[in-house]
C-alpha cells in the first residue's frame, strides 16, 4: 500500500537548494519545483519556522493534481512535516486525514505517528470506523479504503490505549501487513508478549517483503525476546541490524554517562556483531 | 570424485538441489573445490553461500589467493561473501583488499564485513606498518555518516587493540566516540569494547 514513488529523488540529481530557496520554491509557479522543495525540506530536516509554515500552507494546495484527483504536493508536505518534529503541524495534518486522496491521508497518519500528539487519537480512531468489514480493497486501486496500516501504527505509537478494542480485530485482517501493524500496536498498548510472538511468527513467512516489515515492527517495539529469531531470519543483514538496533535502544534507557550495559543489551550486541 | 561433485553444483537446477550439491562438495574438503565454492557466492542462494563461506573458511589460508583474485566487482552480494570469508580466515594478505572494501565500497554490507575483518587479521603475522594502515582505515570509517559502518568500525577497533603499539590511539578514539556519537547503539558498543 506504500506509494511506490516515495524516494524517487536522490539528493544528488535534483537542483541545488538552500533552505531559503526551498522555502521560496514552495510557492514557485513551476509545480515540480514546489513538489521537490517539499520533499527536500523533509529530507534535510529543515525545521526553521518558515519551513514549517510553508509546508503547512502547502497542505491546502489546489494547484498540483494528478489525473485521478490526487494531491502530490500535499502528500510530500505531509510527509515532510512528520520529519520536522514540530507539533504546530498537528491540527493541519489532522485535517488531512479527511482528504479525498488516500495517499495524503496515509502520509498524514504516518507523520502524526512521528509527532506523537494525543490530540490526533480521536481523528485517527474515526478512520477505523466500520472495523475490519469496511477495510476492503478499493476497486481498481492498489490500496484499501483507508490507510489502516499507518493509522493503527500511529495509534500504537501515540499510546492510545482507548483504541485497543478497535485495533484487536485487525489482527484477523486478510492483508498480512495490516495484521503486522495490529500486532505491533497491540504490543505497544498492552506489553503482552503474545503480540510480539505474532510478529516473530511473521519472520517465517514465505514473502521476503513481509519478513522485512516484521523485522521493522519488532525493532520499533523493542521486543527483546525476538533477538535470536531476528538474527536467524531469512533477510538481508542490513534489515536485521536495524531491527536489533531497535531492540538495543530499548535496553539503553538511562543516560549514557550512567549507562551500564544489561545482559540483554550485551546479548543483542553480540548478535549484531555476528551480522557484520 | 571432486570433479563429479563440482559438476553437480554447476548442474543444480533448483535452489534445494544447489544447497545439497554445495554441501556435498564442501564435505570433500578438497582444495580443487575452491573456485567452484567461490562461484557459489554469485548464485543468489543465501543458504548455499553460507555453506560455501564455512567450507572456504575451513580450507583456510590455501583459499586466500583465489578468494582475492576472484572478487566479484559487479555483484555486491557476492562481494560481501568474499570479504566475510577473507575476514574469517584472517590472513594478513587480505589487508589491502579489506582496506579498499572498508573505505571505498558503495555497499554497506561489504564495508561492515571488511571493517570487522580489519580488526581480526592474525595480529601475530601483521607488520607494524600493516597494523598502522588497518588502524587509519578504521579511524577513517569510524566517522562515516552511516551508524552501522561506525558500529562495525568499533568492533574492528576493539579487535585491533590486541596490537599493543596502537592501543593508545584506539582508546582515544573510542573515548571520543563515547562522548560524541549521535547514536545510542554505537555508544553502547563502545562501552562494551571498553569493558573487554
Tab-separated table of N, CA, C and O in Angstrom, chain A residues 110-151:
chain	number	residue	atom	x	y	z
A	110	UNK	N	1.083	8.775	8.960
A	110	UNK	CA	2.487	8.437	9.258
A	110	UNK	C	3.184	9.573	9.997
A	110	UNK	O	3.967	9.346	10.911
A	111	UNK	N	2.892	10.793	9.588
A	111	UNK	CA	3.534	11.927	10.258
A	111	UNK	C	2.972	12.135	11.658
A	111	UNK	O	3.707	12.487	12.579
A	112	UNK	N	1.672	11.904	11.826
A	112	UNK	CA	1.099	12.008	13.176
A	112	UNK	C	1.708	10.943	14.087
A	112	UNK	O	1.893	11.159	15.283
A	113	UNK	N	2.040	9.792	13.511
A	113	UNK	CA	2.739	8.762	14.293
A	113	UNK	C	4.063	9.325	14.818
A	113	UNK	O	4.434	9.124	15.973
A	114	UNK	N	4.772	10.048	13.944
A	114	UNK	CA	6.080	10.577	14.352
A	114	UNK	C	5.944	11.698	15.373
A	114	UNK	O	6.800	11.861	16.232
A	115	UNK	N	4.885	12.485	15.261
A	115	UNK	CA	4.739	13.641	16.161
A	115	UNK	C	4.150	13.260	17.516
A	115	UNK	O	4.231	14.033	18.475
A	116	UNK	N	3.524	12.073	17.596
A	116	UNK	CA	3.053	11.520	18.877
A	116	UNK	C	2.185	12.473	19.677
A	116	UNK	O	2.383	12.606	20.890
A	117	UNK	N	1.260	13.146	19.031
A	117	UNK	CA	0.431	14.107	19.757
A	117	UNK	C	-0.941	13.490	20.037
A	117	UNK	O	-1.624	13.017	19.132
A	118	UNK	N	-1.319	13.519	21.309
A	118	UNK	CA	-2.567	12.881	21.760
A	118	UNK	C	-3.810	13.399	21.055
A	118	UNK	O	-4.800	12.676	20.928
A	119	UNK	N	-3.772	14.675	20.629
A	119	UNK	CA	-4.990	15.229	20.019
A	119	UNK	C	-5.334	14.512	18.715
A	119	UNK	O	-6.439	14.641	18.210
A	120	UNK	N	-4.381	13.734	18.172
A	120	UNK	CA	-4.660	13.033	16.914
A	120	UNK	C	-5.424	11.734	17.138
A	120	UNK	O	-5.924	11.135	16.181
A	121	UNK	N	-5.542	11.307	18.411
A	121	UNK	CA	-6.107	9.973	18.663
A	121	UNK	C	-7.530	9.824	18.127
A	121	UNK	O	-7.821	8.898	17.354
A	122	UNK	N	-8.420	10.728	18.513
A	122	UNK	CA	-9.811	10.568	18.079
A	122	UNK	C	-9.971	10.621	16.558
A	122	UNK	O	-10.622	9.771	15.979
A	123	UNK	N	-9.363	11.626	15.905
A	123	UNK	CA	-9.466	11.643	14.433
A	123	UNK	C	-8.900	10.373	13.782
A	123	UNK	O	-9.453	9.888	12.784
A	124	UNK	N	-7.836	9.814	14.344
A	124	UNK	CA	-7.292	8.565	13.788
A	124	UNK	C	-8.275	7.414	14.001
A	124	UNK	O	-8.534	6.611	13.088
A	125	UNK	N	-8.849	7.365	15.209
A	125	UNK	CA	-9.812	6.300	15.510
A	125	UNK	C	-10.984	6.330	14.524
A	125	UNK	O	-11.486	5.299	14.090
A	126	UNK	N	-11.373	7.546	14.130
A	126	UNK	CA	-12.509	7.651	13.197
A	126	UNK	C	-12.247	6.952	11.864
A	126	UNK	O	-13.166	6.491	11.205
A	127	UNK	N	-10.969	6.861	11.484
A	127	UNK	CA	-10.663	6.183	10.216
A	127	UNK	C	-10.840	4.667	10.322
A	127	UNK	O	-10.831	3.970	9.309
A	128	UNK	N	-10.952	4.158	11.549
A	128	UNK	CA	-11.191	2.722	11.706
A	128	UNK	C	-12.674	2.395	11.728
A	128	UNK	O	-13.070	1.243	11.932
A	129	UNK	N	-13.534	3.419	11.513
A	129	UNK	CA	-14.986	3.226	11.573
A	129	UNK	C	-15.413	2.084	10.659
A	129	UNK	O	-14.940	1.959	9.535
A	130	UNK	N	-16.314	1.244	11.182
A	130	UNK	CA	-16.786	0.115	10.387
A	130	UNK	C	-15.934	-1.121	10.581
A	130	UNK	O	-16.306	-2.218	10.151
A	131	UNK	N	-14.776	-0.964	11.193
A	131	UNK	CA	-13.943	-2.121	11.523
A	131	UNK	C	-13.432	-2.871	10.315
A	131	UNK	O	-13.374	-2.341	9.200
A	132	UNK	N	-13.087	-4.136	10.543
A	132	UNK	CA	-12.453	-4.953	9.502
A	132	UNK	C	-13.353	-5.116	8.277
A	132	UNK	O	-12.881	-5.157	7.147
A	133	UNK	N	-14.670	-5.171	8.505
A	133	UNK	CA	-15.556	-5.449	7.365
A	133	UNK	C	-15.558	-4.297	6.349
A	133	UNK	O	-15.861	-4.503	5.174
A	134	UNK	N	-15.221	-3.092	6.816
A	134	UNK	CA	-15.139	-1.960	5.879
A	134	UNK	C	-13.745	-1.802	5.280
A	134	UNK	O	-13.542	-1.013	4.367
A	135	UNK	N	-12.791	-2.546	5.835
A	135	UNK	CA	-11.398	-2.365	5.429
A	135	UNK	C	-11.086	-3.227	4.217
A	135	UNK	O	-10.357	-4.209	4.294
A	136	UNK	N	-11.668	-2.854	3.094
A	136	UNK	CA	-11.533	-3.660	1.882
A	136	UNK	C	-10.785	-2.865	0.812
A	136	UNK	O	-10.655	-1.645	0.888
A	137	UNK	N	-10.339	-3.606	-0.185
A	137	UNK	CA	-9.626	-3.019	-1.313
A	137	UNK	C	-10.547	-2.061	-2.071
A	137	UNK	O	-11.730	-2.355	-2.269
A	138	UNK	N	-10.012	-0.916	-2.487
A	138	UNK	CA	-10.776	-0.023	-3.360
A	138	UNK	C	-10.659	-0.587	-4.780
A	138	UNK	O	-9.552	-0.820	-5.247
A	139	UNK	N	-11.816	-0.840	-5.445
A	139	UNK	CA	-11.759	-1.462	-6.777
A	139	UNK	C	-10.823	-0.698	-7.721
A	139	UNK	O	-10.913	0.529	-7.832
A	140	UNK	N	-9.915	-1.401	-8.347
A	140	UNK	CA	-9.025	-0.795	-9.332
A	140	UNK	C	-7.851	-0.035	-8.740
A	140	UNK	O	-7.055	0.544	-9.483
A	141	UNK	N	-7.729	0.034	-7.440
A	141	UNK	CA	-6.620	0.758	-6.821
A	141	UNK	C	-5.788	-0.198	-5.963
A	141	UNK	O	-6.324	-1.168	-5.457
A	142	UNK	N	-4.497	0.124	-5.817
A	142	UNK	CA	-3.652	-0.803	-5.050
A	142	UNK	C	-3.708	-0.564	-3.553
A	142	UNK	O	-2.728	-0.804	-2.858
A	143	UNK	N	-4.814	-0.056	-3.035
A	143	UNK	CA	-4.871	0.199	-1.598
A	143	UNK	C	-6.277	-0.038	-1.049
A	143	UNK	O	-7.248	-0.153	-1.799
A	144	UNK	N	-6.355	-0.109	0.287
A	144	UNK	CA	-7.640	-0.303	0.961
A	144	UNK	C	-8.380	1.029	1.064
A	144	UNK	O	-7.857	2.068	0.647
A	145	UNK	N	-9.571	0.988	1.648
A	145	UNK	CA	-10.376	2.205	1.755
A	145	UNK	C	-9.686	3.276	2.604
A	145	UNK	O	-9.827	4.469	2.337
A	146	UNK	N	-8.977	2.850	3.633
A	146	UNK	CA	-8.236	3.787	4.483
A	146	UNK	C	-6.792	3.278	4.655
A	146	UNK	O	-6.540	2.086	4.483
A	147	UNK	N	-5.883	4.157	5.034
A	147	UNK	CA	-4.508	3.708	5.297
A	147	UNK	C	-4.411	3.028	6.666
A	147	UNK	O	-3.791	3.548	7.582
A	148	UNK	N	-5.042	1.830	6.761
A	148	UNK	CA	-5.173	1.174	8.070
A	148	UNK	C	-3.825	0.915	8.737
A	148	UNK	O	-3.666	1.088	9.943
A	149	UNK	N	-2.862	0.484	7.904
A	149	UNK	CA	-1.554	0.172	8.459
A	149	UNK	C	-0.984	1.388	9.209
A	149	UNK	O	-0.556	1.282	10.361
A	150	UNK	N	-0.986	2.539	8.537
A	150	UNK	CA	-0.420	3.754	9.128
A	150	UNK	C	-1.246	4.223	10.324
A	150	UNK	O	-0.688	4.651	11.341
A	151	UNK	N	-2.572	4.138	10.205
A	151	UNK	CA	-3.441	4.605	11.292
A	151	UNK	C	-3.218	3.766	12.545
A	151	UNK	O	-3.060	4.294	13.657
